[in-house]
Tab-separated table of C-alpha atoms (C1' of nucleotides) in Angstrom:
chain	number	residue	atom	x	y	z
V	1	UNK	CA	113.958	68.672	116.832
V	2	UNK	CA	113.449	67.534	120.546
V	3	UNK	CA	115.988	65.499	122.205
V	4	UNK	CA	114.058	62.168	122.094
V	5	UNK	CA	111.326	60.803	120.399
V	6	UNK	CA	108.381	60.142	121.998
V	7	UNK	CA	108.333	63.670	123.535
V	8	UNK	CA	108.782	63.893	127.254
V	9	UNK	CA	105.136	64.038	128.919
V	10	UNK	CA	103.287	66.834	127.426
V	11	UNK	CA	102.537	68.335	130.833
V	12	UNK	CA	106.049	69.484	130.868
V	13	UNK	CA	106.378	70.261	127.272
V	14	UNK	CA	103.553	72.480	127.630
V	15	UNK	CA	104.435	74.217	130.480
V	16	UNK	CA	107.533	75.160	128.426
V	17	UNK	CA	105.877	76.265	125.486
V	18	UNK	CA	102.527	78.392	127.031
V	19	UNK	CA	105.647	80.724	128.768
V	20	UNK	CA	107.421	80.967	126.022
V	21	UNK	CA	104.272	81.495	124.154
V	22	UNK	CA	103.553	84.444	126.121
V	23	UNK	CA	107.088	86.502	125.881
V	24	UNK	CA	107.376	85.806	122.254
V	25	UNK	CA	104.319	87.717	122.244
V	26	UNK	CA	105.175	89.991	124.735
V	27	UNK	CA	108.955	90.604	123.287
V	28	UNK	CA	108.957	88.982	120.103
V	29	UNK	CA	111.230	85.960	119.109
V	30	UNK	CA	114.249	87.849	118.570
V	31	UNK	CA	114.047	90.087	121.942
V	32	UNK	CA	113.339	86.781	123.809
V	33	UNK	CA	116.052	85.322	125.422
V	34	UNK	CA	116.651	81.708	125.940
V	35	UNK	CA	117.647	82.809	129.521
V	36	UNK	CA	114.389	84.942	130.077
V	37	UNK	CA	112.146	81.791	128.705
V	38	UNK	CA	114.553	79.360	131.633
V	39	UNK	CA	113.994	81.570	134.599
V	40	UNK	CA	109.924	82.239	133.438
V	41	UNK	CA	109.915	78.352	133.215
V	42	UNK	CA	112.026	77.654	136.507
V	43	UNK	CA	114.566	76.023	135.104
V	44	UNK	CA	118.386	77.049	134.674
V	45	UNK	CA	119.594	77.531	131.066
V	46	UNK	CA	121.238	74.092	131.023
V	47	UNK	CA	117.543	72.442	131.396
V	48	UNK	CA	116.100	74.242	129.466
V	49	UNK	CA	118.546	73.225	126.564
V	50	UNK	CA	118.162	69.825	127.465
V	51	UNK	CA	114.610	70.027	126.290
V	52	UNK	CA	115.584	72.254	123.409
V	53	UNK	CA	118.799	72.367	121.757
V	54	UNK	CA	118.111	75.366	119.867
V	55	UNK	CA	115.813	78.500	120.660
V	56	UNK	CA	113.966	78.201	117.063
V	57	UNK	CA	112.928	74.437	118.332
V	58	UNK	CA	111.189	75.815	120.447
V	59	UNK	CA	109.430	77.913	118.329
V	60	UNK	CA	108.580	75.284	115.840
V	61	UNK	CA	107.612	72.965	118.402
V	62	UNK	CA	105.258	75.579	119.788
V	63	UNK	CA	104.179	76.292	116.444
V	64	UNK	CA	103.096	72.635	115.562
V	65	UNK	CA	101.061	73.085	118.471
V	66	UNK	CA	99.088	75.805	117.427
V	67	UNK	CA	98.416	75.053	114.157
V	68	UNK	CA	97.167	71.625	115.619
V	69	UNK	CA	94.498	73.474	118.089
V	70	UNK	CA	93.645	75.821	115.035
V	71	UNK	CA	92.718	72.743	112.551
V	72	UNK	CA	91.074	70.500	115.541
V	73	UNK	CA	88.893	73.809	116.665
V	74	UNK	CA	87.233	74.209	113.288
V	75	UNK	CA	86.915	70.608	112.582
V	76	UNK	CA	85.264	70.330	116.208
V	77	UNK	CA	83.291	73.478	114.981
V	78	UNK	CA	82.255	72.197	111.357
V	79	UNK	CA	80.918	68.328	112.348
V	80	UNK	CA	77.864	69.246	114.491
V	81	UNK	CA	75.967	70.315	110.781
V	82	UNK	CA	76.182	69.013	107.280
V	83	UNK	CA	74.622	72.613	105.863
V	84	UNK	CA	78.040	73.747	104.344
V	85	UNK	CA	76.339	77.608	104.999
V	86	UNK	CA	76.064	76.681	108.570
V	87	UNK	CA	79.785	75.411	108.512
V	88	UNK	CA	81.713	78.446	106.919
V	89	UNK	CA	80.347	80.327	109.821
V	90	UNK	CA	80.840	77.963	112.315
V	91	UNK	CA	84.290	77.732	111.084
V	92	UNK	CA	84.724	81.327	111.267
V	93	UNK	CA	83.567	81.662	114.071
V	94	UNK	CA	85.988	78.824	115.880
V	95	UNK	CA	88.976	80.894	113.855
V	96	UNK	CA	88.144	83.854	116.002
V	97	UNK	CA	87.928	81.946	119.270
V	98	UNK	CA	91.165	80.285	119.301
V	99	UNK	CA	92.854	83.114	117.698
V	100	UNK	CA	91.932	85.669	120.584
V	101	UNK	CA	90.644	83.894	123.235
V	102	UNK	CA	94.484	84.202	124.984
V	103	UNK	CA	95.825	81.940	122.994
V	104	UNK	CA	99.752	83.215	122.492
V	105	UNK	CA	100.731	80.105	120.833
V	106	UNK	CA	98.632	80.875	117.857
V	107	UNK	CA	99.710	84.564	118.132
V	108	UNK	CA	103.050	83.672	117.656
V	109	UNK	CA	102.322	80.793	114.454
V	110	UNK	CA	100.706	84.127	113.091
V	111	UNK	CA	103.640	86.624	113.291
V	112	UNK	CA	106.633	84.947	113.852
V	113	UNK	CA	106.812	82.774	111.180
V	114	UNK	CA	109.050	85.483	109.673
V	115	UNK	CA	111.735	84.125	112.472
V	116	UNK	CA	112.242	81.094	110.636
V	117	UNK	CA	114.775	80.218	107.594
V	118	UNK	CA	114.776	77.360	105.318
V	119	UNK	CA	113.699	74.145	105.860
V	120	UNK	CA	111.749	75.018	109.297
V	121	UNK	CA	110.070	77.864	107.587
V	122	UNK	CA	109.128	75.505	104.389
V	123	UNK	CA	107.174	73.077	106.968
V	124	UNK	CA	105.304	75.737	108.366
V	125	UNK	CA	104.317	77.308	105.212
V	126	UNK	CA	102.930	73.656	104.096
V	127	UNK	CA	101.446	73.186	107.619
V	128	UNK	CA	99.525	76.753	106.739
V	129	UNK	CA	98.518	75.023	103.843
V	130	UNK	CA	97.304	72.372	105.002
V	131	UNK	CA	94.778	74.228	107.285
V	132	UNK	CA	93.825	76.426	104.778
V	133	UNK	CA	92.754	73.821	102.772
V	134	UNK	CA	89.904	72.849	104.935
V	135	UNK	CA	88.541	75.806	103.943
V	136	UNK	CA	88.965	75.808	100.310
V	137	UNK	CA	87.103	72.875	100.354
V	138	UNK	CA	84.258	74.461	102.699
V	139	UNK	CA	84.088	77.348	100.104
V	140	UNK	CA	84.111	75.180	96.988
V	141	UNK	CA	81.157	72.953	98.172
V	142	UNK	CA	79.688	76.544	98.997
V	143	UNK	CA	80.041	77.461	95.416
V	144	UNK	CA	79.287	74.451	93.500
V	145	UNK	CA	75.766	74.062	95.384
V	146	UNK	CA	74.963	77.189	93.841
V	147	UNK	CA	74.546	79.391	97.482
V	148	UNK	CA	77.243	82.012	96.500
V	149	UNK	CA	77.652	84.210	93.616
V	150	UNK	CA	79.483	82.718	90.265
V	151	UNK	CA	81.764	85.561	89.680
V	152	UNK	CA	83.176	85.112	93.482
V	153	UNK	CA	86.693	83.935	93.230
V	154	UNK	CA	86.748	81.329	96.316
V	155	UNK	CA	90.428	81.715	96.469
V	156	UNK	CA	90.481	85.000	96.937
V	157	UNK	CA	87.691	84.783	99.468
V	158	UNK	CA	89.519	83.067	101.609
V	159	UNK	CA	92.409	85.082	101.655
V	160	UNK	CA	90.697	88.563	102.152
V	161	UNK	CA	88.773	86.450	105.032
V	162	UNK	CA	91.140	85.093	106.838
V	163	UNK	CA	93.103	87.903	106.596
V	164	UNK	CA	90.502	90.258	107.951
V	165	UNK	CA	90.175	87.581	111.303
V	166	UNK	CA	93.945	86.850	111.303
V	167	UNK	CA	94.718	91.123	111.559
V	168	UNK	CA	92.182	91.287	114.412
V	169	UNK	CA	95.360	89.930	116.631
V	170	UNK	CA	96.592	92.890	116.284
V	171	UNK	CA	93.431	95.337	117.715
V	172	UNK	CA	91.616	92.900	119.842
V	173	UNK	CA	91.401	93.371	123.696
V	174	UNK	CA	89.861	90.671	125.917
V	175	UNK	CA	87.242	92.604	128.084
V	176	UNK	CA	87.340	95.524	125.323
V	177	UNK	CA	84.553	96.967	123.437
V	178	UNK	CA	83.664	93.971	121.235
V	179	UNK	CA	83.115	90.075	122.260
V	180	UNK	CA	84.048	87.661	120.385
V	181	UNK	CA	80.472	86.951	119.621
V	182	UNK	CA	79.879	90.463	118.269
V	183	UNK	CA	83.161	90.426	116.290
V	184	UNK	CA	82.026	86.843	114.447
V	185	UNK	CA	78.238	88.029	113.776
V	186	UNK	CA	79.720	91.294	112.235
V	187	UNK	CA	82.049	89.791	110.068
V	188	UNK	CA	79.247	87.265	108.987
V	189	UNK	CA	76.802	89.793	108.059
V	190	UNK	CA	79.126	91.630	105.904
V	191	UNK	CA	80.447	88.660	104.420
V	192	UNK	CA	77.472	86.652	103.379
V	193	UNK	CA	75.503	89.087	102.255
V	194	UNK	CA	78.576	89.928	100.011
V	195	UNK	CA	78.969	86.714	99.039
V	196	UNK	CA	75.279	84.789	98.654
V	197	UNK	CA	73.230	84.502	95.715
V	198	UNK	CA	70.470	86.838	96.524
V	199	UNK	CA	67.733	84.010	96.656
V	200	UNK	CA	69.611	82.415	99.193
V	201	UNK	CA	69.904	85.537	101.304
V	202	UNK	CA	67.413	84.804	103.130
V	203	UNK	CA	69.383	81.817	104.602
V	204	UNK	CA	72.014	84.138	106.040
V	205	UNK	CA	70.687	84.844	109.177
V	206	UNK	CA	72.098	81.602	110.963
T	1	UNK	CA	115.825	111.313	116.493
T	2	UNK	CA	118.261	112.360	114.475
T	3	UNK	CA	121.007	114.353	114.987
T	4	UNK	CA	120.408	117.664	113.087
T	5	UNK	CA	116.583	119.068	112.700
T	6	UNK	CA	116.073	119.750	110.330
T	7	UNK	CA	116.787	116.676	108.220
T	8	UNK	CA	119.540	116.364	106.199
T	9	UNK	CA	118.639	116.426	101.892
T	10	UNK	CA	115.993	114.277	101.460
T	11	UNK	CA	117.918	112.187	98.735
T	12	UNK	CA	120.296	111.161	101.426
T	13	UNK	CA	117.894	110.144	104.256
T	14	UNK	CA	115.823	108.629	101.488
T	15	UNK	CA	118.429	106.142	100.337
T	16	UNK	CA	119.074	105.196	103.753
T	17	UNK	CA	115.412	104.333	104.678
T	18	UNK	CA	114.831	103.085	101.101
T	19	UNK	CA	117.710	100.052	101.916
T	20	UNK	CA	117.299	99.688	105.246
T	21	UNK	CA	113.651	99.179	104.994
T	22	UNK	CA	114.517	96.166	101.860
T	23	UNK	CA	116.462	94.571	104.853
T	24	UNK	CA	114.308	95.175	107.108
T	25	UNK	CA	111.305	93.566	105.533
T	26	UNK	CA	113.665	90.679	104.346
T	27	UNK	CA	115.282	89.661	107.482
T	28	UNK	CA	113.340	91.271	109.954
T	29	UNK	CA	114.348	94.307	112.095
T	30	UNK	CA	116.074	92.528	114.729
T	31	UNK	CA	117.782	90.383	112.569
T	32	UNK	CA	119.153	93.342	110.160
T	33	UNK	CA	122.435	95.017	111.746
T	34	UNK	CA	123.814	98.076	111.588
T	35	UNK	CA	126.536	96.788	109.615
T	36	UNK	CA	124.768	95.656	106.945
T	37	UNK	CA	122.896	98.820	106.588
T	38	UNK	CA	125.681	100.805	106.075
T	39	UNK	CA	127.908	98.248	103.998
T	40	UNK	CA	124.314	98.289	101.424
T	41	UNK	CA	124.658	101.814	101.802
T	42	UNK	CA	127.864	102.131	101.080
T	43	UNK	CA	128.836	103.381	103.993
T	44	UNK	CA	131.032	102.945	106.643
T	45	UNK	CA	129.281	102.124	110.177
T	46	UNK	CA	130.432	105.363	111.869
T	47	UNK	CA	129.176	107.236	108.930
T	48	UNK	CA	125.984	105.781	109.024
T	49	UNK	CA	125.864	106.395	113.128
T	50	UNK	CA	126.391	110.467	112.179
T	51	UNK	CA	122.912	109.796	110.402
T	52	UNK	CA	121.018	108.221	113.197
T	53	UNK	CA	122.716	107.600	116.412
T	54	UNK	CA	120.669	104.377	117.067
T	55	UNK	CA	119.260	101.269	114.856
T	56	UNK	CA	116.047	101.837	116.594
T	57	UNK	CA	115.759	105.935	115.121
T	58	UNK	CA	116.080	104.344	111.443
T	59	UNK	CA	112.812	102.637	111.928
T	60	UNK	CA	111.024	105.619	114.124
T	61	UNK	CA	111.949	107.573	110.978
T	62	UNK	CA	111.111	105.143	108.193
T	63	UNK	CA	107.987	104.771	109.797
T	64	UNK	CA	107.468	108.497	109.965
T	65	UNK	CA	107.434	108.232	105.706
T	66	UNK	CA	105.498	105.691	105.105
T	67	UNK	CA	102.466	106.687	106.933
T	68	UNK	CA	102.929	110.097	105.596
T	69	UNK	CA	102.361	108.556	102.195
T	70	UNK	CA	99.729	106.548	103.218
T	71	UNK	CA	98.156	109.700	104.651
T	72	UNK	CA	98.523	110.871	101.118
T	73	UNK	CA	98.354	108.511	99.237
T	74	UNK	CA	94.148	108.493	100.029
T	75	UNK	CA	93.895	111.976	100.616
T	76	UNK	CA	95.042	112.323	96.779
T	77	UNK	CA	92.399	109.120	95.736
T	78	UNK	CA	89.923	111.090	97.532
T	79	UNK	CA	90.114	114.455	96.508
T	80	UNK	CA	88.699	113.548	92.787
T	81	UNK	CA	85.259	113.468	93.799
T	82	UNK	CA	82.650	114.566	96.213
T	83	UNK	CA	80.587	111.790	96.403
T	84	UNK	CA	81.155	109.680	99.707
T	85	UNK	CA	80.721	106.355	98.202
T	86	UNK	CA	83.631	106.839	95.388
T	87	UNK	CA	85.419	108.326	97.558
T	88	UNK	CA	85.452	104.873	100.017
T	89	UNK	CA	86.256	103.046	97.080
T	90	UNK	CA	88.893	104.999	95.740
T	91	UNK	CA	90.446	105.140	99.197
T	92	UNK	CA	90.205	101.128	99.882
T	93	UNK	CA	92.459	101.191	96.032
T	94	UNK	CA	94.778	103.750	97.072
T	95	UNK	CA	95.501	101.894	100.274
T	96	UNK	CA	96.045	98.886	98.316
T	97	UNK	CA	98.346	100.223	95.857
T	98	UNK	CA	100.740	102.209	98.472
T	99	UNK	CA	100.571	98.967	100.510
T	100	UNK	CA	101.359	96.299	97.912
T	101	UNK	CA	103.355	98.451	94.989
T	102	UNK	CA	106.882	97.193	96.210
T	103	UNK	CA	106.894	99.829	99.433
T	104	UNK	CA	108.724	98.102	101.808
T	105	UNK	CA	108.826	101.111	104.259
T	106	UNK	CA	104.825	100.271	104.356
T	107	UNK	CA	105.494	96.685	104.859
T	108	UNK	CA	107.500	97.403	107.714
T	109	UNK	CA	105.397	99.943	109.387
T	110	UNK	CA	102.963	97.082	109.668
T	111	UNK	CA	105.096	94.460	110.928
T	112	UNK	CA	107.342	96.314	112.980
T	113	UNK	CA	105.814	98.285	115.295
T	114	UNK	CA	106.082	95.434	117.408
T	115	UNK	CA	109.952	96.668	117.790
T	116	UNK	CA	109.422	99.820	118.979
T	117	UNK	CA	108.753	100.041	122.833
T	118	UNK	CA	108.154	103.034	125.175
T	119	UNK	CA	107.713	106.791	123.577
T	120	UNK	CA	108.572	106.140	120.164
T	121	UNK	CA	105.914	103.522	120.361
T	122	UNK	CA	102.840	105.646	121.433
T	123	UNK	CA	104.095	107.502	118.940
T	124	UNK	CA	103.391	105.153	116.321
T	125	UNK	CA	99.922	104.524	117.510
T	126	UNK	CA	99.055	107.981	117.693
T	127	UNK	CA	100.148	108.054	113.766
T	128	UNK	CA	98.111	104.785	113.115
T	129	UNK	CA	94.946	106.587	115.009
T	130	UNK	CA	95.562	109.796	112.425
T	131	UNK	CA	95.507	107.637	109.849
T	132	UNK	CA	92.580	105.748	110.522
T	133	UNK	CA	90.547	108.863	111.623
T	134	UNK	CA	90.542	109.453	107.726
T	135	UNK	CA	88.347	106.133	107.323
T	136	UNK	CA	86.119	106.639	110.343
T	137	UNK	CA	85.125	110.224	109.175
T	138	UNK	CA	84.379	108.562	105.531
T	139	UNK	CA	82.863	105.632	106.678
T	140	UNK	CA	81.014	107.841	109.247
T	141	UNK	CA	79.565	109.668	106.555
T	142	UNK	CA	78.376	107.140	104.943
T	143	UNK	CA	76.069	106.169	107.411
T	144	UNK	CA	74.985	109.564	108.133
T	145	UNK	CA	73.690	109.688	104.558
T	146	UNK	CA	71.692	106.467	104.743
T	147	UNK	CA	73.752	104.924	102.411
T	148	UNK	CA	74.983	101.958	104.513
T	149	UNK	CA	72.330	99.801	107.132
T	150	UNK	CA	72.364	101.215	110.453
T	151	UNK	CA	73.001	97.979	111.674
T	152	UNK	CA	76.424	98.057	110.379
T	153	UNK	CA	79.007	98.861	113.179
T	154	UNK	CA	81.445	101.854	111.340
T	155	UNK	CA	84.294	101.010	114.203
T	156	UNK	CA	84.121	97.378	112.985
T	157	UNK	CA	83.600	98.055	109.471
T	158	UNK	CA	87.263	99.731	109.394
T	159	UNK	CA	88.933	97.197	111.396
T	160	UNK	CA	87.815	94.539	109.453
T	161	UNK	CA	88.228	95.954	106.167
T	162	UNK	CA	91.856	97.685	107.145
T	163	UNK	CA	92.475	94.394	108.586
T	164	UNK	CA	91.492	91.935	104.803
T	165	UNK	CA	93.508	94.726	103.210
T	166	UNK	CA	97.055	94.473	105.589
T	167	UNK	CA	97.043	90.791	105.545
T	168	UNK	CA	97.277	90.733	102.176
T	169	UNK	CA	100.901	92.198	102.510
T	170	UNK	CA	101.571	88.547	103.800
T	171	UNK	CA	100.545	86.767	100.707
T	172	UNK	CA	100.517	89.023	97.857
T	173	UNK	CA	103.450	88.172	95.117
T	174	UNK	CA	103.782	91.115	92.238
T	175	UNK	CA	102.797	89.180	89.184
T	176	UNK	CA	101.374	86.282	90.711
T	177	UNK	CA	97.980	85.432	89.873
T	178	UNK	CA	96.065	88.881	90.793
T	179	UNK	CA	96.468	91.909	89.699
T	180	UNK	CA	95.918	95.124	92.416
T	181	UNK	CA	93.215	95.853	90.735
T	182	UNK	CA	91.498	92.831	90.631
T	183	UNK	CA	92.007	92.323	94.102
T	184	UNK	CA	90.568	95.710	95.324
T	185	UNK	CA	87.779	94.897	92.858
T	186	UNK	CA	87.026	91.759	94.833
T	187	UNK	CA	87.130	93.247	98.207
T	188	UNK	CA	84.802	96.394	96.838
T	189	UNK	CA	82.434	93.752	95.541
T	190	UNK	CA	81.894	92.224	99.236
T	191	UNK	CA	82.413	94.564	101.527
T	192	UNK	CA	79.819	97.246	99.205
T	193	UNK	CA	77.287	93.983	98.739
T	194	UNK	CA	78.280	93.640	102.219
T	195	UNK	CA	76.957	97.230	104.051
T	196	UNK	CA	75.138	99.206	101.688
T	197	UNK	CA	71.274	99.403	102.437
T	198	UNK	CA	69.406	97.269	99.833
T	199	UNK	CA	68.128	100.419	97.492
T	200	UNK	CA	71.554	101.515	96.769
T	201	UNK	CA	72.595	98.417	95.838
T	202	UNK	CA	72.740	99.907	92.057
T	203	UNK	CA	75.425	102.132	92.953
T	204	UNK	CA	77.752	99.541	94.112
T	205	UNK	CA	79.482	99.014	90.942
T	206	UNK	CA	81.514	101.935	90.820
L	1	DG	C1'	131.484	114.895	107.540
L	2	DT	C1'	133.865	110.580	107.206
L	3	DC	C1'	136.732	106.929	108.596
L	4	DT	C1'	139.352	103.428	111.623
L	5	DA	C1'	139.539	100.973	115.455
L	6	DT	C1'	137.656	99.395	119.462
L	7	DA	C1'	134.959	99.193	123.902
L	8	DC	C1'	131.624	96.817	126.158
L	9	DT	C1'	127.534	94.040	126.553
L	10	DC	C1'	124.816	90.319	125.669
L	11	DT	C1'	123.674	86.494	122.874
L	12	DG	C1'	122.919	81.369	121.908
L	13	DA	C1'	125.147	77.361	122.686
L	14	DT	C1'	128.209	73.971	124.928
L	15	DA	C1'	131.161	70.993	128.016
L	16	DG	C1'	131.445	68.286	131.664
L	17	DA	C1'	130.890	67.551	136.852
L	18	DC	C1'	127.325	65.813	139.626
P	1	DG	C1'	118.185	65.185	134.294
P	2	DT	C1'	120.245	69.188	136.324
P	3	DC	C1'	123.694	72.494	137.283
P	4	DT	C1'	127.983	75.628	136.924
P	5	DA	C1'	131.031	77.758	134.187
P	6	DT	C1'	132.369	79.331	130.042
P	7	DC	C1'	132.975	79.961	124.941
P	8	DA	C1'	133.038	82.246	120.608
P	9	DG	C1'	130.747	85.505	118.218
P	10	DA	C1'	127.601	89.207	117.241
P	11	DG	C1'	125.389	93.240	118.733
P	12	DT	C1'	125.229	98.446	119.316
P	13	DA	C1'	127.538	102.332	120.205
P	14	DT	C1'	131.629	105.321	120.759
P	15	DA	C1'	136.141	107.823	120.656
P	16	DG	C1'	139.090	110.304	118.248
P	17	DA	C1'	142.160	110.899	114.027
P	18	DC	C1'	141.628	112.998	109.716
DNA sequence: GTCTATACTCTGATAGAC
DNA sequence: GTCTATCAGAGTATAGAC
């Protein structure tokens, strides 16, 4: 995708990708041009294609990125506890913070994955996958230990609760009414005590 | 917007918005061109530009119709019945079905508005906030009446459960493995499990 | 109201000197 | 590695005949 493999040090890769990053999300892919992301970056068109032969490399490259982050931050998140209650929230609760914490990279993997055709779209979609798989198996272990509530489809779970974190790109404000704190605990106590066998509801409060 | 107010026969704006917003939601807005509007409209480009002068007033427009039928789409669910907790439920339904029943002019007023700049913009918002008024005034209500804890944030509440409901216009396939239905069925079962004050918990399963 | 033909701008990408 | 200069094509919008 890049011109060479190893990729040049990541200092500079990086500094390429956070602007970029930030007028995807300012502009979106399409209104972003490769000249805009150049001058942002200090470099003249030319260099900047030296890095990146085509403007959706960049994009995927960024992408890879932020899926990374997103998959290291909940793995981080979920190893300090082997209570798979205390985990899902953990886990939720590292979602949120690298989703809104000003991180544009993961803004764009979340709507701009609609920019991509074909094969590059076909890695990200299995790179999706592959995160959300850490959490079907979170949710599973949830449900086979007996803490959540038989007729709770897991699957579905997971989709209405990422979803529900993964929209709050789209209304959060840093320094707004909410903290990110507030935002987790709220979505916690609605979810778990939708969610947990009543005789275990007592272990929601964590 | 457009050239003549007021609009021309319904029928013919209709069949514009109804194919532009297909291409739209397939290839993105910025993607689409005017061309290809008007060539799946059978149209000639000029004859399409006596319609709406810019690419820009299609989606304003489009926009314009699909929140009006999301406006009453739950007005309609609601009217049936008096009682505020049906009424939530039918409303979370109805916003499921306009969202995920093939309406691509929905689907784009979701994933578009990122398009839009300036006036036509704020416009946009203001039409989200008039839609989401009608949830804070149920949801409101609900609290008012004891029904749900008063620990439970109503603001929140909305934007989380607006926000599990719009994601799932990213994953949902017609005829995959859930029915609407089922789905809203699933998100009722939570979210009610979720807020309502212990004694009512018997008049969840509506 | 509709069509043809076109103006004008900007895009992503490239070639090749340095 | 970086820069200048430029390409070919696509984009929206328009003018004016019918």
């Amino acid at each position: 995708m890049t011109r060479h493999e190893p990729l040049r040090a990541d200092t500079d890769r990086e500094r390429v990708l956070f602007t970029a990053a930030r007028l995807f999300r300012e502009y979106g892919f399409d209104k972003t041009t490769v000249r805009q992301i150049a001058e942002a970056c200090d470099l003249l068109p030319g260099s900047l294609h030296y890095r990146y032969r085509a403007k959706e490399d960049i994009l995927v490259d960024m992408m890879r990125v932020a899926i990374e982050k997103t998959i290291h931050g909940i793995t981080e998140a979920t190893t300090g506890t082997e209570d798979p209650l205390q985990q899902v929230r953990a886990a939720l609760q590292a979602h949120i913070e690298v989703l809104l914490s000003g991180d544009d990279m993961t803004y764009v993997l979340l709507f701009e994955w609609r920019s991509l055709r074909g094969a590059a779209r076909k890695e990200m979609i299995r790179e999706r996958d592959r995160y959300e798989r850490c959490w079907a198996t979170m949710l599973e272990a949830l449900k086979e230990q007996g803490l959540i509530r038989q007729d709770v489809d897991t699957h579905l779970l997971r989709l209405i609760g990422l979803g529900a974190i993964n929209w709050m790109a789209t209304w959060y404000k840093k320094g707004g009414k909410y903290s990110l704190e507030e935002i987790g605990e709220s979505l916690w106590s609605i979810i778990s005590r939708g969610i947990l066998v009543p005789t275990h509801a007592d272990m929601r409060k964590i």
